[in-house]
mmCIF file of C-alpha atoms in Angstrom:
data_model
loop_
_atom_site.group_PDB
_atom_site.id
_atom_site.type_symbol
_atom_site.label_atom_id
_atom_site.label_comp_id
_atom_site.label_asym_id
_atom_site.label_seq_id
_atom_site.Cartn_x
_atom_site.Cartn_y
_atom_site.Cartn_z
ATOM 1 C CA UNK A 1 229.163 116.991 40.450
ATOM 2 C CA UNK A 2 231.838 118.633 38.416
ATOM 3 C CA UNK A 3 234.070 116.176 36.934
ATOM 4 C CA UNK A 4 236.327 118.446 34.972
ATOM 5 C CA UNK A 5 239.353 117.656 37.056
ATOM 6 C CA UNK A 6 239.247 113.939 35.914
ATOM 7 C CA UNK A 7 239.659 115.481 32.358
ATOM 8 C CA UNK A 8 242.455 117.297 33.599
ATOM 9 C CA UNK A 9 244.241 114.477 35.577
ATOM 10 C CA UNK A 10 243.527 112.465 32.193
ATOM 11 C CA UNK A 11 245.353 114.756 30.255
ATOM 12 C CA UNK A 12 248.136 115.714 32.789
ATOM 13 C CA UNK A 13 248.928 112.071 32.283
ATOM 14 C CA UNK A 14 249.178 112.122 28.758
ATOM 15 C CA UNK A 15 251.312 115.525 28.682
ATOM 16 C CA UNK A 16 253.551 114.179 30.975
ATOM 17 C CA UNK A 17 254.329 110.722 28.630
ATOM 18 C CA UNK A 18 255.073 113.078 25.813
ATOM 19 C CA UNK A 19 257.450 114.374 28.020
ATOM 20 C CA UNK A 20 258.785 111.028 29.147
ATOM 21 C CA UNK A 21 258.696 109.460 25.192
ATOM 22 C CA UNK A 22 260.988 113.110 24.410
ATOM 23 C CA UNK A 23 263.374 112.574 27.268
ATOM 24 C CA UNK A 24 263.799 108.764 26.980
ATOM 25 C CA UNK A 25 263.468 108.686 23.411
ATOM 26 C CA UNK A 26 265.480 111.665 22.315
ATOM 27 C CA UNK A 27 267.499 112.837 25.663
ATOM 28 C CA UNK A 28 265.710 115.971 25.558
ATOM 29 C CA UNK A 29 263.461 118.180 28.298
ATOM 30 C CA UNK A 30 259.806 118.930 26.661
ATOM 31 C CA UNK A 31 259.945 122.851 26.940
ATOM 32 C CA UNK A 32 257.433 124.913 24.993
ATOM 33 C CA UNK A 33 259.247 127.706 25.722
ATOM 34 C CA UNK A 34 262.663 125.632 24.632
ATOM 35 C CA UNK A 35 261.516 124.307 21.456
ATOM 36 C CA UNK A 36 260.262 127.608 19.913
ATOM 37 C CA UNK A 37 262.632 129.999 21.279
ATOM 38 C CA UNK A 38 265.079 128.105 20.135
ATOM 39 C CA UNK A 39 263.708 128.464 16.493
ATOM 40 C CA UNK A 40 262.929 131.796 17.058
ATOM 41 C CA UNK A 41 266.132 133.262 18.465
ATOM 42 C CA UNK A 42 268.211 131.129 16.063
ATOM 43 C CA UNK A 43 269.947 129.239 19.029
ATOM 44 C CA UNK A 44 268.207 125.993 17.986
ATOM 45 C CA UNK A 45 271.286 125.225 15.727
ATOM 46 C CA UNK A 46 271.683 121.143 14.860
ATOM 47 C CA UNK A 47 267.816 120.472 16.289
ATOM 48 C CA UNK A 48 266.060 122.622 14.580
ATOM 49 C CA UNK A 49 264.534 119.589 12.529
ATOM 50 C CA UNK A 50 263.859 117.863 15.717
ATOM 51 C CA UNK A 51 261.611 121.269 17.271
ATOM 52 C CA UNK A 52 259.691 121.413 13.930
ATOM 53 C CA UNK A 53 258.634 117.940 14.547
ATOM 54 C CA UNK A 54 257.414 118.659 17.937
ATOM 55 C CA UNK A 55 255.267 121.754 16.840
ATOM 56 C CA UNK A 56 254.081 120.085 13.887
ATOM 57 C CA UNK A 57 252.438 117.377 16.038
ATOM 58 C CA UNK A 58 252.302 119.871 19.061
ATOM 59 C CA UNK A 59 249.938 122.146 15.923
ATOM 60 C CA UNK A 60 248.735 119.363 14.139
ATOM 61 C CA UNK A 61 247.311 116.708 16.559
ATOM 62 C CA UNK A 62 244.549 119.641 17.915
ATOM 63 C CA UNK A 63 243.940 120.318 14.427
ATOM 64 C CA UNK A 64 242.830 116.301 14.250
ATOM 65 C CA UNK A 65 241.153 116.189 17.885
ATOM 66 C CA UNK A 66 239.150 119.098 18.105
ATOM 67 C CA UNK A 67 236.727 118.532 16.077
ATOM 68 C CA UNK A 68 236.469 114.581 17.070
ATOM 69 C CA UNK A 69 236.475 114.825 20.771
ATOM 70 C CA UNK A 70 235.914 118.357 21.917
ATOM 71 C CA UNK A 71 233.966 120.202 19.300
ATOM 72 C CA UNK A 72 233.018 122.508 21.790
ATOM 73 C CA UNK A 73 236.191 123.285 23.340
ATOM 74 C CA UNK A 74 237.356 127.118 22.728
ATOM 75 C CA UNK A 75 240.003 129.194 24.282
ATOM 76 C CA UNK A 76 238.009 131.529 25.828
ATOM 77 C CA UNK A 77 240.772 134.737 24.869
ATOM 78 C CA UNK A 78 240.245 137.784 26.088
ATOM 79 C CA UNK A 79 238.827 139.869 22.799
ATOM 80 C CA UNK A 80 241.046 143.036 23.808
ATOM 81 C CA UNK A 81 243.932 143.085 21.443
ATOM 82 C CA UNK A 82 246.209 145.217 23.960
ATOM 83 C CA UNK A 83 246.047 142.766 26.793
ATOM 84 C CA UNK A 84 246.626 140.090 24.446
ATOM 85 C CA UNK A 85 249.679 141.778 22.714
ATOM 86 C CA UNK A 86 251.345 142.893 26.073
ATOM 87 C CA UNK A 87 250.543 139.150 27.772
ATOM 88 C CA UNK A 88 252.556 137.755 24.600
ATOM 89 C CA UNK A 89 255.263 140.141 25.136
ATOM 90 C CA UNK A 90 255.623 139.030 28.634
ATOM 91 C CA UNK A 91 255.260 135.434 27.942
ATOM 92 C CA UNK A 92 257.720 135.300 25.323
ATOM 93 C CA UNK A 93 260.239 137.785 27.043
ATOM 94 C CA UNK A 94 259.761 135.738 30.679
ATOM 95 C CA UNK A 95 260.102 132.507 29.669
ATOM 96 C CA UNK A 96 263.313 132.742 27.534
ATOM 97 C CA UNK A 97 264.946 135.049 30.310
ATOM 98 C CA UNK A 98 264.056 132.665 32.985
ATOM 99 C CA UNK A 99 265.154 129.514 30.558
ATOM 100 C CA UNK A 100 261.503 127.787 31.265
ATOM 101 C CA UNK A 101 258.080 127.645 31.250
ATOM 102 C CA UNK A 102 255.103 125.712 32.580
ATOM 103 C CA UNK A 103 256.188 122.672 30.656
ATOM 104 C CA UNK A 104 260.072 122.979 31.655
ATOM 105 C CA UNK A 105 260.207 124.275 34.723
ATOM 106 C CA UNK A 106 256.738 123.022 35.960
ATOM 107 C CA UNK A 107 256.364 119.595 34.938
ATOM 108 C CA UNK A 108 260.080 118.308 33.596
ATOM 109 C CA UNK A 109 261.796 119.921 36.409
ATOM 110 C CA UNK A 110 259.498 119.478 39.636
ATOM 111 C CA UNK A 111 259.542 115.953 38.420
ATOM 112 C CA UNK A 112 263.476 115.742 38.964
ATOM 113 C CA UNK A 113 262.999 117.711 42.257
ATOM 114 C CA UNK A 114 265.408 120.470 40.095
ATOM 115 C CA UNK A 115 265.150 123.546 42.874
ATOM 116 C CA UNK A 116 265.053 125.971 39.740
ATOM 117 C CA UNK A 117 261.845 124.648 38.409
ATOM 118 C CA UNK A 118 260.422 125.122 41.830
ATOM 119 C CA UNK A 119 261.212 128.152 42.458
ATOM 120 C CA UNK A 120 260.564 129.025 38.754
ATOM 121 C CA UNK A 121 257.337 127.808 38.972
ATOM 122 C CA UNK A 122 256.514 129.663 42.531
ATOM 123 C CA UNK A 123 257.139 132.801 41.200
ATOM 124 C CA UNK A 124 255.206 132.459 37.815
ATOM 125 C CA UNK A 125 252.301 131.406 40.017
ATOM 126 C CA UNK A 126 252.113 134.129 42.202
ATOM 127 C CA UNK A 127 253.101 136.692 40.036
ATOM 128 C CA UNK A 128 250.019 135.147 38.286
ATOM 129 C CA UNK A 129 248.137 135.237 40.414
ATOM 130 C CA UNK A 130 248.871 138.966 41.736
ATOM 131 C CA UNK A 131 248.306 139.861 38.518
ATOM 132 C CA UNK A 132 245.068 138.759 37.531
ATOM 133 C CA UNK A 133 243.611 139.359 40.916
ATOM 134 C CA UNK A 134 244.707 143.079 41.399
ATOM 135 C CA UNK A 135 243.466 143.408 37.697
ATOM 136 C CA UNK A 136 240.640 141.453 38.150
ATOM 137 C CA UNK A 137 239.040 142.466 41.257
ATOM 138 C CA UNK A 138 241.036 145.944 42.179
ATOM 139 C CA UNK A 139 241.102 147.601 39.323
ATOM 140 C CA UNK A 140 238.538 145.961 37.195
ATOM 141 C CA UNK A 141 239.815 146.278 33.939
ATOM 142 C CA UNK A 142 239.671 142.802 32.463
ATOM 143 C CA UNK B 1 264.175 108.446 14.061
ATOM 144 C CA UNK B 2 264.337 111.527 15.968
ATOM 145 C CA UNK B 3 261.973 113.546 14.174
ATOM 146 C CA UNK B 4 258.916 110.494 14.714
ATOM 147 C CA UNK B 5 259.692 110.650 18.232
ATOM 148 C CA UNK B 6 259.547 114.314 18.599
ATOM 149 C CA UNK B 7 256.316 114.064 16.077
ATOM 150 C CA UNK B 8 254.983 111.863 18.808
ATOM 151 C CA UNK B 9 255.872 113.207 22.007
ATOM 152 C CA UNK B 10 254.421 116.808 20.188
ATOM 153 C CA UNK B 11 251.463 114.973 19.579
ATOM 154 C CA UNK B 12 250.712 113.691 22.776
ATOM 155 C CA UNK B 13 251.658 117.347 24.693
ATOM 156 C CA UNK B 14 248.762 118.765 21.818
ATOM 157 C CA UNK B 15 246.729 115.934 22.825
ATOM 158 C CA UNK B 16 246.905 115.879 26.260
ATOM 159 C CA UNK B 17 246.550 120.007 26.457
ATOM 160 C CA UNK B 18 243.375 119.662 24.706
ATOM 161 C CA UNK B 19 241.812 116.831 26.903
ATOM 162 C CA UNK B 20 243.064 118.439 30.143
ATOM 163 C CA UNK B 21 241.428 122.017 29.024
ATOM 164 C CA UNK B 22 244.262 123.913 29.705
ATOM 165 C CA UNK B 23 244.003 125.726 26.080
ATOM 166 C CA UNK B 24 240.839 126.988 27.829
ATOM 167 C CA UNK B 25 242.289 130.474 29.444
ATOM 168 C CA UNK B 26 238.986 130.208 31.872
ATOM 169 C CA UNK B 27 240.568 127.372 33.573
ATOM 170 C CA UNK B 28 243.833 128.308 34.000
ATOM 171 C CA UNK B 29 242.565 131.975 34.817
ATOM 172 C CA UNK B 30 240.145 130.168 37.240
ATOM 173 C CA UNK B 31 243.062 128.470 39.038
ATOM 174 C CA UNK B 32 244.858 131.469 40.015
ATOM 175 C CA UNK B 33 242.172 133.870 40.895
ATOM 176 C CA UNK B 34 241.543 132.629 44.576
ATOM 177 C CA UNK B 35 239.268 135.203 45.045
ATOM 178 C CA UNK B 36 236.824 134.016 42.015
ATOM 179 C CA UNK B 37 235.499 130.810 41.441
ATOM 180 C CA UNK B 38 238.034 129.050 42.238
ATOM 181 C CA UNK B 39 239.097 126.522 39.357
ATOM 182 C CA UNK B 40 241.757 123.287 40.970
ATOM 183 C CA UNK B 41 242.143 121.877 37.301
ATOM 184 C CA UNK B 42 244.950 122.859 36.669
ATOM 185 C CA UNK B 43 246.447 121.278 39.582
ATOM 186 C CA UNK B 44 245.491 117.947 38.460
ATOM 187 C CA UNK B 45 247.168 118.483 35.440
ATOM 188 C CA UNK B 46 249.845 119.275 37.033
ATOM 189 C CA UNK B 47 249.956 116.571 39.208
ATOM 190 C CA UNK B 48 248.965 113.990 36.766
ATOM 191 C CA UNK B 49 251.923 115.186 33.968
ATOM 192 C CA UNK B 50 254.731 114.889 36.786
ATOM 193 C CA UNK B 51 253.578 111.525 37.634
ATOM 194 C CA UNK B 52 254.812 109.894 34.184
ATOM 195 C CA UNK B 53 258.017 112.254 34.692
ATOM 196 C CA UNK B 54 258.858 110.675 38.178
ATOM 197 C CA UNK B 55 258.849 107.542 36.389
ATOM 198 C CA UNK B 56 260.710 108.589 33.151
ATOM 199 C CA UNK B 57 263.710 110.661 35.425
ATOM 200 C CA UNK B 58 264.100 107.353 37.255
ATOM 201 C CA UNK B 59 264.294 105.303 34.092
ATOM 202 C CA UNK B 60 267.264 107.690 32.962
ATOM 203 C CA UNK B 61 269.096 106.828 35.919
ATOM 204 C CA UNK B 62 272.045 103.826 35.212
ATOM 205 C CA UNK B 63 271.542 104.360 31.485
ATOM 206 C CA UNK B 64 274.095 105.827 29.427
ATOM 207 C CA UNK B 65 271.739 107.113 26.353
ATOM 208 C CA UNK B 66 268.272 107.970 25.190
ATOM 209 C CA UNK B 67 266.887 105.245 22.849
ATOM 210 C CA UNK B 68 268.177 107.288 19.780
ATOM 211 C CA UNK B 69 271.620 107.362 21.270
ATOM 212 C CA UNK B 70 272.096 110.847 22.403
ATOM 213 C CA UNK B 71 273.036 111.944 25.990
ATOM 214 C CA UNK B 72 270.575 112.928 28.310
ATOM 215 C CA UNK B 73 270.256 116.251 29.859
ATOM 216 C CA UNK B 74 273.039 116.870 32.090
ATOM 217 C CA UNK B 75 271.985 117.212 35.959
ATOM 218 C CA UNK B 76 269.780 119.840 36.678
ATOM 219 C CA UNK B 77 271.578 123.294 37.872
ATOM 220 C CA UNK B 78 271.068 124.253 41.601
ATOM 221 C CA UNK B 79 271.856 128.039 41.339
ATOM 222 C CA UNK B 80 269.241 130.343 41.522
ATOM 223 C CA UNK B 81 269.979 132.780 39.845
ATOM 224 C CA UNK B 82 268.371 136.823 38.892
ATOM 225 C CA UNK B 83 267.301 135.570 35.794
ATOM 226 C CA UNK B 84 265.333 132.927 36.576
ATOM 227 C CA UNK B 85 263.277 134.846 39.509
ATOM 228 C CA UNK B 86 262.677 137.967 37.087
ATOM 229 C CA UNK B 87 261.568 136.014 33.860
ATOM 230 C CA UNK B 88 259.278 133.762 35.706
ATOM 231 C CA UNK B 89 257.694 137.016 37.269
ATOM 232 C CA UNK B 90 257.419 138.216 34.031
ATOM 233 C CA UNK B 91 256.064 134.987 32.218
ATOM 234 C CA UNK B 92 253.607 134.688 35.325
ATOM 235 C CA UNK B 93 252.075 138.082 34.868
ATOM 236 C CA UNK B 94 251.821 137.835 30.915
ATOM 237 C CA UNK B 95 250.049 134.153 31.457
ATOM 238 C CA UNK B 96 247.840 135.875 34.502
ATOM 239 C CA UNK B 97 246.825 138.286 32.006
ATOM 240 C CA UNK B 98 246.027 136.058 29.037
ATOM 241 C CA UNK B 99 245.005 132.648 30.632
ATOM 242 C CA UNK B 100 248.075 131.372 28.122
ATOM 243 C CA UNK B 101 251.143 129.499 28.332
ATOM 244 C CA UNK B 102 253.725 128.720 24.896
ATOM 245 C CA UNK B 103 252.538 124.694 24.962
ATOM 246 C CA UNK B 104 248.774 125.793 24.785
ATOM 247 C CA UNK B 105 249.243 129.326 22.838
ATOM 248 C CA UNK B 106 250.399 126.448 20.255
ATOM 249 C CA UNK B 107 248.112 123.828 20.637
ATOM 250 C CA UNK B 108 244.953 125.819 19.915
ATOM 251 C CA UNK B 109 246.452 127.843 17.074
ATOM 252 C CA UNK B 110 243.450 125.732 15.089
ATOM 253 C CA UNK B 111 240.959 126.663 17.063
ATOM 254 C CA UNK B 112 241.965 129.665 18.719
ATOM 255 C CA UNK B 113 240.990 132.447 16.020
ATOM 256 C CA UNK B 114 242.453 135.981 15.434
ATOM 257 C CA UNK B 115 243.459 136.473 19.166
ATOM 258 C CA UNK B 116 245.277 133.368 19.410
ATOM 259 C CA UNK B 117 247.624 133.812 16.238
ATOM 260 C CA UNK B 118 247.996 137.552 17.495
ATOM 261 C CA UNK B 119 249.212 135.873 21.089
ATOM 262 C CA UNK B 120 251.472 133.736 19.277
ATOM 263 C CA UNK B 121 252.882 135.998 17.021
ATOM 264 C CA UNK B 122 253.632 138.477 20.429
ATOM 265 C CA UNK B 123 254.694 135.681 22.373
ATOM 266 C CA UNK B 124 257.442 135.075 19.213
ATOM 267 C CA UNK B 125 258.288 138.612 19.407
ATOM 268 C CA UNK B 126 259.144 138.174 22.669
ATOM 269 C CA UNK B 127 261.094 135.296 22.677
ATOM 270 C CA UNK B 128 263.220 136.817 19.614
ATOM 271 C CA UNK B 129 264.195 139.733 21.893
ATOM 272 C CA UNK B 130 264.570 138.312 25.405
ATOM 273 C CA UNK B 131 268.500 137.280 24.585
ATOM 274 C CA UNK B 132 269.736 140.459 24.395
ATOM 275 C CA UNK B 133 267.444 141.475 27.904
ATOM 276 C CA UNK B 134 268.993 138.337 29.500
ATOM 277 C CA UNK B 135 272.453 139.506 28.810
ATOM 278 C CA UNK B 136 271.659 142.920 30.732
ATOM 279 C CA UNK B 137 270.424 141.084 34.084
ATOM 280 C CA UNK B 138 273.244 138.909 33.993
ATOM 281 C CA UNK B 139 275.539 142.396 33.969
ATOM 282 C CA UNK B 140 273.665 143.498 36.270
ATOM 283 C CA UNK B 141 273.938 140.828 38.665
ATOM 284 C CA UNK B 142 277.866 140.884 37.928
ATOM 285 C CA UNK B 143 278.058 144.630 38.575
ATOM 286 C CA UNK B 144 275.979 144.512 42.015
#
């Protein structure tokens, strides 16, 4: 029996108390997409300190787990450099035009019923899911 | 005080990413190619990361501040709006593409090799010129 979905529910369950300990703890909505941008674009302003905390353990804790619980684990990345360049284009362009990503919009804001993180995450689901499948199975070229 | 519990919660999203498997682009590939071999783990992790949320958004409710004394977020906007339907078409069809989202791009930077940091480094790119792409829709949605 495949029993990779209790791994999954395991750590769904610790993803979403990180983002209860950052909303209760520090008032703020645990957004990937948020916390970098933010650095990135400059907008961060007065919590920049706080967002290089979160990537630091965001970074770091992997860095300690990996090797202690999932050795094995790997990301599986496509090897062709193109697809990976123009899928972090759209990633990075998406998410900080649509204010959200699978962490904002999927899990903080379903979570307070916020229609914008529904619909958000509709859309980046089936425009997923288009994708890879017309790609995939259409076209055939990755 | 601030920066431990933002240490923390970053620890546990790292944490929990890597447990769940979602820095494994097979799985999260697998879950939206319905026409493959069909993958559901992503929608337990789904599932199981709102369920601590419910709780949490509930907890905010009849308190003033978060336990470091700031506000919490203000109450969550109900317009849908042009830029929220076209960057989460975008985002969707980068992370259909890839098999990556920015919480796991980050996560497996350790692990993930040349690819990854090439991901993230694109993925930055992007994020460093999406304000000035923003600004257009929202003219354009003024103008129509």
């Amino acid at each position: 029996m495949n029993i990779e979905w209790i791994w999954g529910l395991c750590g769904g369950l610790v993803i979403g108390l990180a983002g209860a300990v950052y909303l209760l703890g520090n008032g703020r909505i645990m957004g990937a997409s948020g916390i970098l941008g933010g650095l990135v674009d400059g907008s961060a302003k007065g919590s920049m300190a706080e967002k290089l905390a979160f990537i630091a353990g965001l970074v770091g804790m992997p860095v300690l787990l990996h090797p202690l619980i999932a050795p094995e684990a790997q990301t599986h990345l496509t090897s062709n450099l193109g697809v990976v360049i123009l899928a972090g284009l759209l990633v990075g362009i998406g998410t900080r035009i649509a204010n959200g990503c699978t962490s904002g919009h999927g899990v903080c804001g379903i979570s307070r019923f916020s229609l914008r993180g529904i619909v958000a995450t509709v859309f980046y689901i089936l425009a997923g899911g288009v994708t890879l499948v017309l790609l995939r199975h259409v076209m055939g070229v990755i | 005080m601030r920066l431990i519990i933002a240490l923390i919660a970053g620890s546990l999203f790292g944490a929990g990413l890597l447990i769940s498997g979602m820095t494994d682009t097979t799985k999260v590939q697998g879950w939206l190619d319905v026409f493959g071999n069909w993958d559901p783990t992503l929608a337990f992790v789904m599932g199981g990361a709102i369920l601590p949320m419910l709780v949490a958004w509930r907890m905010t409710t009849g308190r003033q501040n978060a336990l470091t004394g700031g506000a919490f977020p203000p109450p969550a906007k109900p317009e849908v709006d042009r830029r929220l339907i076209v960057g989460s078409v975008l985002f969707g069809m980068g992370w259909g593409l890839a098999g990556l989202c920015p919480g796991p791009a980050m996560a497996s930077l350790s692990y993930g090799g040349l690819g990854g940091l090439v991901f993230l480094v694109a993925m930055a790119a992007g994020m460093f010129v999406a304000p000035p792409l923003g600004a257009q829709l929202d003219r354009a949605a003024n103008a129509a």
